[in-house]
Short mmCIF file of C-alpha atoms and ligand atoms in Angstrom, two decimals:
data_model
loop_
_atom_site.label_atom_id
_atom_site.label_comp_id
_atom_site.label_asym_id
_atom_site.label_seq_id
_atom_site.Cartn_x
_atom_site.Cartn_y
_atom_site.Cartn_z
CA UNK A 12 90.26 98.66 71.97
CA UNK A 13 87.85 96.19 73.09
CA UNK A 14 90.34 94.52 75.23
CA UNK A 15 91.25 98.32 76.96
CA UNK A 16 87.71 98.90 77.12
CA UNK A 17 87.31 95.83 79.72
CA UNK A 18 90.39 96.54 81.27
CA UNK A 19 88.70 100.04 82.14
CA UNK A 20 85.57 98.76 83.39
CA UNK A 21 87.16 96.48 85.79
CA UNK A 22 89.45 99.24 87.16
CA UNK A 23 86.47 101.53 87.39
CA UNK A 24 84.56 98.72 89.38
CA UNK A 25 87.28 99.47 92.13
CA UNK A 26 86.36 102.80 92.31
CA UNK A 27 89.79 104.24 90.51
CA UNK A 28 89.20 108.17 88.93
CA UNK A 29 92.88 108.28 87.60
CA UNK A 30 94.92 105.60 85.92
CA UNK A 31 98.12 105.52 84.38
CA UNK A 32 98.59 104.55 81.07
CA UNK A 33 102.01 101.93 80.36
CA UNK A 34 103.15 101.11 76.94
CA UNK A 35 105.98 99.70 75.82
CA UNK A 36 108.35 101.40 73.43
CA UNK A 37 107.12 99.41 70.19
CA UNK A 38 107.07 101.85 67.67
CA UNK A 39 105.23 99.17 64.99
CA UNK A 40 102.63 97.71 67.21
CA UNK A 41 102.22 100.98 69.53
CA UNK A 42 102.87 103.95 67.86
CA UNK A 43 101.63 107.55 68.94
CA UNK A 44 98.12 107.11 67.08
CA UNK A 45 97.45 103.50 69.18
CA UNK A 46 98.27 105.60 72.22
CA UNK A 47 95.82 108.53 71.30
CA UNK A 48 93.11 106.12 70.28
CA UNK A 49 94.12 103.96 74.12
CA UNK A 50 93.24 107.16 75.89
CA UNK A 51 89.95 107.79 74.21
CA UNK A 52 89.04 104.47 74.51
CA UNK A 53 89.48 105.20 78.27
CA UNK A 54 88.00 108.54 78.56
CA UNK A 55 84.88 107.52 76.96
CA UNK A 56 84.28 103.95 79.13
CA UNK A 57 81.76 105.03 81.34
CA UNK A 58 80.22 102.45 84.43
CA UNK A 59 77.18 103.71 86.61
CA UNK A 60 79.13 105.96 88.94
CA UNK A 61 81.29 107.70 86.48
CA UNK A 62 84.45 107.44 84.52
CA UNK A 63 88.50 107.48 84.79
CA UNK A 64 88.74 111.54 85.07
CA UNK A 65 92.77 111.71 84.77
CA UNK A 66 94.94 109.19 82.84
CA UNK A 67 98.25 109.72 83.19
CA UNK A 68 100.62 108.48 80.34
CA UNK A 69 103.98 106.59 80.95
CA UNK A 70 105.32 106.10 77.21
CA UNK A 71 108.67 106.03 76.22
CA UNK A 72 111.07 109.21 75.50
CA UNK A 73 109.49 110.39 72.12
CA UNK A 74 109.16 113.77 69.52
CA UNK A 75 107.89 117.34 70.76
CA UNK A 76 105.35 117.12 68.07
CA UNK A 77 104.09 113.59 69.74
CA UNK A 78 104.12 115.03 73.21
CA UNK A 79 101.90 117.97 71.61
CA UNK A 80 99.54 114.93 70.28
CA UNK A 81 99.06 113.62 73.78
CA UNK A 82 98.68 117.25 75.67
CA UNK A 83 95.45 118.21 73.44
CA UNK A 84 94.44 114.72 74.08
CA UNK A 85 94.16 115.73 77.93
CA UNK A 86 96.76 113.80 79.73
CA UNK A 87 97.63 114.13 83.33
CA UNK A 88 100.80 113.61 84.45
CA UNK A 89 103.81 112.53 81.47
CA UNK A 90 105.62 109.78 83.49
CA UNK A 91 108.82 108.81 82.20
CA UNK A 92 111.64 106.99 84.56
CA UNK A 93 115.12 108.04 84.23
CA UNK A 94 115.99 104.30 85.21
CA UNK A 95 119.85 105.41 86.22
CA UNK A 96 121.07 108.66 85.85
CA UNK A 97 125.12 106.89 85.67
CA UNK A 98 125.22 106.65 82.29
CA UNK A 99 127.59 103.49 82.20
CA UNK A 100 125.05 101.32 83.99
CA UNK A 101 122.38 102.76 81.96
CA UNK A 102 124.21 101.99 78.67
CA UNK A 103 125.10 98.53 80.13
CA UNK A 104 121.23 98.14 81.34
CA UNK A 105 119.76 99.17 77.88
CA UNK A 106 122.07 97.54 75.12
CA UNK A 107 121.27 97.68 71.47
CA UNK A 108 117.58 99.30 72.02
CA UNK A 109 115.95 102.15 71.28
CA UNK A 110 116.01 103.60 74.96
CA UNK A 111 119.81 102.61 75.13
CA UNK A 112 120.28 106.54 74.01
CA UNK A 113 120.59 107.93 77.21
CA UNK A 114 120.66 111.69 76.22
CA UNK A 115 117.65 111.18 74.49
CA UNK A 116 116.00 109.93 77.23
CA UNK A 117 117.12 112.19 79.44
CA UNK A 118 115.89 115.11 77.22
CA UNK A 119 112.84 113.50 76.91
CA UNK A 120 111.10 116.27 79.75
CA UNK A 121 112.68 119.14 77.78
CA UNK A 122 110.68 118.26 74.54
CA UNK A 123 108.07 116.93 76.78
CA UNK A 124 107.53 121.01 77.65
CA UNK A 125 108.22 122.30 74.41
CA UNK A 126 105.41 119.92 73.03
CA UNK A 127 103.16 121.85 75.78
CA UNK A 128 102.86 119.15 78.43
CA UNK A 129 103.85 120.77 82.29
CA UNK A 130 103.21 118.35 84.28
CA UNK A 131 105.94 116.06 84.27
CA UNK A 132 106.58 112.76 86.55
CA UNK A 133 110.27 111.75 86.74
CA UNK A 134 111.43 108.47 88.54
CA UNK A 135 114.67 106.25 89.60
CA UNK A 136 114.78 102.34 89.73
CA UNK A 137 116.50 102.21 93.11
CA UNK A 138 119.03 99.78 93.10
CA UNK A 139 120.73 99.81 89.72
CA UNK A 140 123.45 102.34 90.64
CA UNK A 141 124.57 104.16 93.91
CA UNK A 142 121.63 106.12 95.24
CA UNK A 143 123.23 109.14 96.39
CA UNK A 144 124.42 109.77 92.90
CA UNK A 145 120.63 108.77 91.75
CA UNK A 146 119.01 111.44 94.19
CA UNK A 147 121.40 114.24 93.57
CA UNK A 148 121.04 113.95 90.05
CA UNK A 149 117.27 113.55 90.09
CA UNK A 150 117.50 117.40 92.03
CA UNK A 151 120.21 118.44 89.23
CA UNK A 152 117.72 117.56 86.66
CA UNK A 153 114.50 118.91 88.50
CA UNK A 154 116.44 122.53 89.01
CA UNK A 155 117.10 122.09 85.47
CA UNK A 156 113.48 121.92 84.51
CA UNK A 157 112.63 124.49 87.08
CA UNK A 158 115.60 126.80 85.67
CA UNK A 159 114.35 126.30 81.86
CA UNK A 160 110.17 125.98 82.01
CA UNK A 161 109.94 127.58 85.56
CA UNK A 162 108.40 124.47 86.81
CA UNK A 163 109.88 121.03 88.11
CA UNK A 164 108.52 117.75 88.61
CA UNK A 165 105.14 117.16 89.62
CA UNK A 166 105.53 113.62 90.96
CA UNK A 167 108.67 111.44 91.81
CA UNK A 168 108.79 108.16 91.84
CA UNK A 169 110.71 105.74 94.03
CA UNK A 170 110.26 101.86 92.90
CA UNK A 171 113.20 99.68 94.46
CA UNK A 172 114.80 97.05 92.42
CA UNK A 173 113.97 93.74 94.90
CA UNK A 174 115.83 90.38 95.30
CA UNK A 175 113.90 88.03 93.34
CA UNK A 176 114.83 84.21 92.40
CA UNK A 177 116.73 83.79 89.64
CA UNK A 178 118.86 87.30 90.51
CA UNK A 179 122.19 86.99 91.60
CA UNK A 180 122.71 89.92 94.09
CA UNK A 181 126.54 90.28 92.88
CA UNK A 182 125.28 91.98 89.85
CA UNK A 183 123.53 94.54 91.87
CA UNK A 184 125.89 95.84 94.46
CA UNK A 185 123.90 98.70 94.92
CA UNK A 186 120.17 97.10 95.88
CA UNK A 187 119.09 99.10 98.85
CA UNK A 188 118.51 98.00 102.52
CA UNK A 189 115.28 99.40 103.81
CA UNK A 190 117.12 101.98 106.35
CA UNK A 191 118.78 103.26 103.36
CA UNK A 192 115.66 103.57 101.09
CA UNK A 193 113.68 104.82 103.86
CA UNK A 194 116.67 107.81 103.98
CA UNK A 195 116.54 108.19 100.45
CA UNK A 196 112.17 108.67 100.59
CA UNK A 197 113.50 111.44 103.41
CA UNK A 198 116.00 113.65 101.37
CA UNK A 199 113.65 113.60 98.53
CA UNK A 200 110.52 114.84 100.80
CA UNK A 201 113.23 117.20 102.12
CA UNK A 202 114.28 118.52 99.25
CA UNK A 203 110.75 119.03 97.29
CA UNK A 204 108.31 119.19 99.40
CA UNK A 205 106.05 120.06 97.21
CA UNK A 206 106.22 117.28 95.08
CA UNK A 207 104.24 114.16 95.24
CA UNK A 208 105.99 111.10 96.04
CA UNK A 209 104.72 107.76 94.49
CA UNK A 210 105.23 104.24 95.86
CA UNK A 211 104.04 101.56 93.93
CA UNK A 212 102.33 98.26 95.89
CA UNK A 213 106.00 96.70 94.66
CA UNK A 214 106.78 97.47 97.97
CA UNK A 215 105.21 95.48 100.97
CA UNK A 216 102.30 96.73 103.10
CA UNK A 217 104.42 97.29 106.16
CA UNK A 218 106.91 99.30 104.08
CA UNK A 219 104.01 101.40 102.34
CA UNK A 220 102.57 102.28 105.85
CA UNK A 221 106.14 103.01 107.11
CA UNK A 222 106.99 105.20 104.12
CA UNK A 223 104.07 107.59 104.26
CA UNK A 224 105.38 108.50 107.32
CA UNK A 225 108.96 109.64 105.69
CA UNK A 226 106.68 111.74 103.29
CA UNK A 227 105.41 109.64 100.46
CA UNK A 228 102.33 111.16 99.21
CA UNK A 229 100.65 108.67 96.31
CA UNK A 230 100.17 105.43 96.58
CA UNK A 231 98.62 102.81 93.87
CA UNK A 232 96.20 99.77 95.12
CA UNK A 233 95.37 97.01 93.92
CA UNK A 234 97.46 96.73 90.76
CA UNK A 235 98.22 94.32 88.77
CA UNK A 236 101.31 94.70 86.22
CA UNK A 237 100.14 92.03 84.05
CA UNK A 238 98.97 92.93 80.07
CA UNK A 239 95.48 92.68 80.19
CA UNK A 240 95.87 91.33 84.23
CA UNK A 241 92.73 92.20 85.56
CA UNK A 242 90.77 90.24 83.22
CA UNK A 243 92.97 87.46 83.91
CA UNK A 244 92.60 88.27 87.56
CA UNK A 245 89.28 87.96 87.51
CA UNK A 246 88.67 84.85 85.25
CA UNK A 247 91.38 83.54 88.37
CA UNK A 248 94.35 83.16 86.21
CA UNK A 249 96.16 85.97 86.42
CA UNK A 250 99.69 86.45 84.85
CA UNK A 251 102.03 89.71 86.25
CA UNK A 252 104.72 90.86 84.81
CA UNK A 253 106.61 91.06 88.08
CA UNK A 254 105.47 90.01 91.30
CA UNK A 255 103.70 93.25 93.52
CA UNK A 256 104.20 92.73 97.46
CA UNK A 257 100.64 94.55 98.58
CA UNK A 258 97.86 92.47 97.15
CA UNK A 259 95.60 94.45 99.13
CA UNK A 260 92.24 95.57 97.61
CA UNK A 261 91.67 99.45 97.45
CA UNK A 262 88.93 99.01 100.50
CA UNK A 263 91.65 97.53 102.68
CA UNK A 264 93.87 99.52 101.77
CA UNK A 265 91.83 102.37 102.76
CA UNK A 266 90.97 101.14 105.54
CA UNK A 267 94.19 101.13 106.79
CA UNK A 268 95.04 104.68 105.94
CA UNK A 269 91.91 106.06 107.66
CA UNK A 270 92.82 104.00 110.82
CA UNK A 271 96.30 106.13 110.75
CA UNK A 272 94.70 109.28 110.57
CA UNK A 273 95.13 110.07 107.21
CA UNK A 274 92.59 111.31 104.16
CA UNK A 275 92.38 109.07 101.24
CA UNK A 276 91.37 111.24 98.34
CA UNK A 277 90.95 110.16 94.71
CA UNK A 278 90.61 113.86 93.62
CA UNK A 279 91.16 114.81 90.25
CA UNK A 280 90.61 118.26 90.80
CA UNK A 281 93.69 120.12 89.12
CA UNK A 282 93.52 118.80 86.00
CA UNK A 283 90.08 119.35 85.50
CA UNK A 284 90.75 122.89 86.73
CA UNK A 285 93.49 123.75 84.52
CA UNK A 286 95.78 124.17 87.36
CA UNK A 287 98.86 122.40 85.65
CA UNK A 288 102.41 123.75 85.53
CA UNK A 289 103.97 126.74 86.99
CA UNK A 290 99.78 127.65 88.15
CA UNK A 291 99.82 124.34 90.37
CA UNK A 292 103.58 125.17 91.27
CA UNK A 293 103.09 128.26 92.76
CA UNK A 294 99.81 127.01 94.82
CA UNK A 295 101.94 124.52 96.15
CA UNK A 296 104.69 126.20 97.32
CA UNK A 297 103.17 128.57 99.27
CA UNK A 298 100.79 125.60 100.87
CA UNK A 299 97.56 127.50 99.19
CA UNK A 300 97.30 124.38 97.64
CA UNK A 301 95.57 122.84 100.84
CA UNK A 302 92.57 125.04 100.81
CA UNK A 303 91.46 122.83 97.50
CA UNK A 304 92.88 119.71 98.65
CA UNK A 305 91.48 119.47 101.88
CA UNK A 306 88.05 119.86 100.77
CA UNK A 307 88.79 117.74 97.46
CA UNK A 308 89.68 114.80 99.67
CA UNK A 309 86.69 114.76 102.01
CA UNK A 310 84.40 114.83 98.97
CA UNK A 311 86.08 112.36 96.69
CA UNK A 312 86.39 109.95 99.89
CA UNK A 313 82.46 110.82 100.56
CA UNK A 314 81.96 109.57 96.71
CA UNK A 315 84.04 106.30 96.80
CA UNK A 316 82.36 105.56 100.72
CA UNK A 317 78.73 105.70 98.70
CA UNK A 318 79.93 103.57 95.74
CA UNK A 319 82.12 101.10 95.86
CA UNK A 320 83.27 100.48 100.23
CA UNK A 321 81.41 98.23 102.65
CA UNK A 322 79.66 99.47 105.61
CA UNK A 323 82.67 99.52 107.98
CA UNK A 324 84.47 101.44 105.18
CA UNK A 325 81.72 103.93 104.57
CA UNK A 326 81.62 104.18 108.80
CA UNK A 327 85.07 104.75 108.94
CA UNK A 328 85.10 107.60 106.65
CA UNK A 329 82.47 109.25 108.01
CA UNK A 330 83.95 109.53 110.98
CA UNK A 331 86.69 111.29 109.41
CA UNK A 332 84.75 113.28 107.13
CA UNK A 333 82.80 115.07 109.38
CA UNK A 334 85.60 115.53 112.04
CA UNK A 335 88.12 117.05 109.32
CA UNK A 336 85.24 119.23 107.53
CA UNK A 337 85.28 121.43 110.67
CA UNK A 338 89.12 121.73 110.41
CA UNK A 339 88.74 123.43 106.94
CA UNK A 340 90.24 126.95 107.78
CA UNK A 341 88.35 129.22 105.40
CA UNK A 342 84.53 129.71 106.36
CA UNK A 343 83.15 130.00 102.98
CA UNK A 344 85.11 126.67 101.66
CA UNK A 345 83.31 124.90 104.94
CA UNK A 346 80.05 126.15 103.90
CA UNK A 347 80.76 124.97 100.49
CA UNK A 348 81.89 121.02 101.68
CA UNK A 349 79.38 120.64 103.78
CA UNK A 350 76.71 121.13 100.99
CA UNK A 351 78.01 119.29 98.53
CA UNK A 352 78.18 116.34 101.57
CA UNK A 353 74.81 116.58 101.39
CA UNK A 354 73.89 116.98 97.97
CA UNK A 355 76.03 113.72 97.36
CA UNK A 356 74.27 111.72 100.24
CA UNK A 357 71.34 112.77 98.24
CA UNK A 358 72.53 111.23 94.73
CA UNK A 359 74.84 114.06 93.36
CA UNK A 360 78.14 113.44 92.39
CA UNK A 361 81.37 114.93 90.81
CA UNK A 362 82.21 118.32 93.45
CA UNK A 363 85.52 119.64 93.19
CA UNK A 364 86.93 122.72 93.73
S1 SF4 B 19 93.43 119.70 94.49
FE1 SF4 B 19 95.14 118.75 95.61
S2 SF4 B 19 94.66 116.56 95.64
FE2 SF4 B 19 93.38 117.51 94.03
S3 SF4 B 19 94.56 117.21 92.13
FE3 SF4 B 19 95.08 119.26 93.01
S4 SF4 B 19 96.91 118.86 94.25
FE4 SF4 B 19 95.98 116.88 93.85
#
């Protein structure tokens, strides 16, 4: 726990309110209590400016009665990747484990809701099998949720499986160009467009900015997919468990996003709200959903500006900040922004709506 605690501290240093939690599917060295005790470890690993406010929990398929274990522990989002939905190449890409079941790992949402969790994030690793198959079957099993538990994914996924050295392409017929993955980010934003799309810094910084034009929606920064990497990064020796292709810190990364007109937010808001499940589904498909986003965003940019950017950062977001805070539709929510603004230029922190 002492080792998560300093992993914590260093991703709170950044100025991260939401991480997500990986394990891998050990069931003697990382069963359901280590995973319980992981997240209060992290909830209660406080720096100056606050703590992680969401942590969302990417463990493999498991029990109802475990999923029930990690809801009253306050999760976020349950992440769990399909990997393929064609069950050959998932049987061939899994052999003689415990994920190799792929029915049980493709129930794994349904017991996810029974346990009491709605807020599920579902994912494909592009490139294993033919991605039209992937992306119709990712809808089939999203209406399926929405037919069963009245409420779909929350969050999609879209890492790409990538060339690397030591891969032989022949054993991947399917890897995907970038025309064809930018298609596939497309259909999906298409198809749910209420769903947040998440691209991982896997991809390259060119790609990322291109993509959030197609309609991805989350993106991470300044990861590091090593076990216990960013103490290693920051003792200068750090090992990753596959190479990323954005090594971009958060503040450049924000940077960038500003300059193309967009709102970085690190709002936590709906969890903390209890607006989960078929409550958060409904905001969003009607839009509604913007009237706390919009102001979430300003405010949780305001609050990483003051803490953790440099002065062209914090300039930068000003500038947006108090051009998009007139934008903000209703007149009461306005009035509302705008004082918080300047309670936090004052020292306050932590407004959400
Ligand atoms: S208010 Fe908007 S940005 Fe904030 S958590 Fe809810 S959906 Fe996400």
């Amino acid at each position: 726990m002492k080792e998560v605690e300093e992993e914590v501290r260093i991703l709170e240093k950044m100025g991260h309110k939401r991480l997500a939690l990986e394990l891998g599917e050990d069931p003697v060295n990382a069963p359901i209590d280590y995973v319980l005790e992981c997240l209060d470890t992290i909830y209660k690993t406080q720096n100056e400016n606050g703590q992680i406010r969401r942590v969302n929990v990417n463990i493999a398929a498991t029990t109802a009665q475990n999923y029930k274990l990690l809801q009253e522990k306050g999760i976020g989002t349950y992440i769990l990747f399909q990997e393929t939905y064609h069950k050959p190449t998932y049987e061939k890409m899994h052999p003689k484990s415990l994920k190799g079941d792929y029915e049980y790992h493709l129930t794994a949402f349904d017991r996810a809701m029974e346990g009491g969790i709605d807020d599920v994030g579902a994912g494909v690793l592009f490139g294993l099998s033919d991605p039209r198959f992937e992306v119709l079957a990712l809808m089939m099993h999203n209406a399926h949720l929405e037919e069963k538990y009245g409420v779909g994914f929350h969050t999609i996924s879209v890492p790409r499986l990538q060339p690397a050295n030591g891969v032989t392409l022949e054993n991947y017929p399917n890897l995907l160009t970038d025309k064809m993955f930018t298609k596939v980010v497309t259909i999906l934003r298409l198809a749910v467009p209420f769903t947040g799309l998440i691209l991982s810094t896997r991809e390259s910084a060119s790609m990322r900015r291109e993509l959030l034009k197609y309609g991805v929606s989350q993106i991470s920064a300044g990861s590091s997919t090593g076990v216990g990497g960013y103490k290693e990064r920051e003792e200068g020796k750090e090992v990753q468990q596959f190479k990323t292709n954005d090594e971009r810190s958060p503040i450049e990364i924000l940077k960038e996003l500003l300059d193309d007109g967009y709102i970085p937010s690190y709002c936590t808001a709906c969890y903390r709200k209890g607006r989960t499940g078929d409550r958060f589904m409904s905001l969003a498909k009607s839009g509604n959903i913007k009237y706390v986003c919009e102001p979430n965003a300003l405010m949780t940019l305001l609050e990483f500006s003051l803490d953790y950017s440099d002065e062209e950062l914090y300039e930068k977001a000003l500038q947006v900040i108090n051009k998009e805070v007139e934008n903000i539709e209703r007149e009461d929510i306005k009035k509302l922004t705008k004082e918080n603004i300047k309670k936090m230029k004052n020292g306050e922190r932590d407004f959400y709506l």
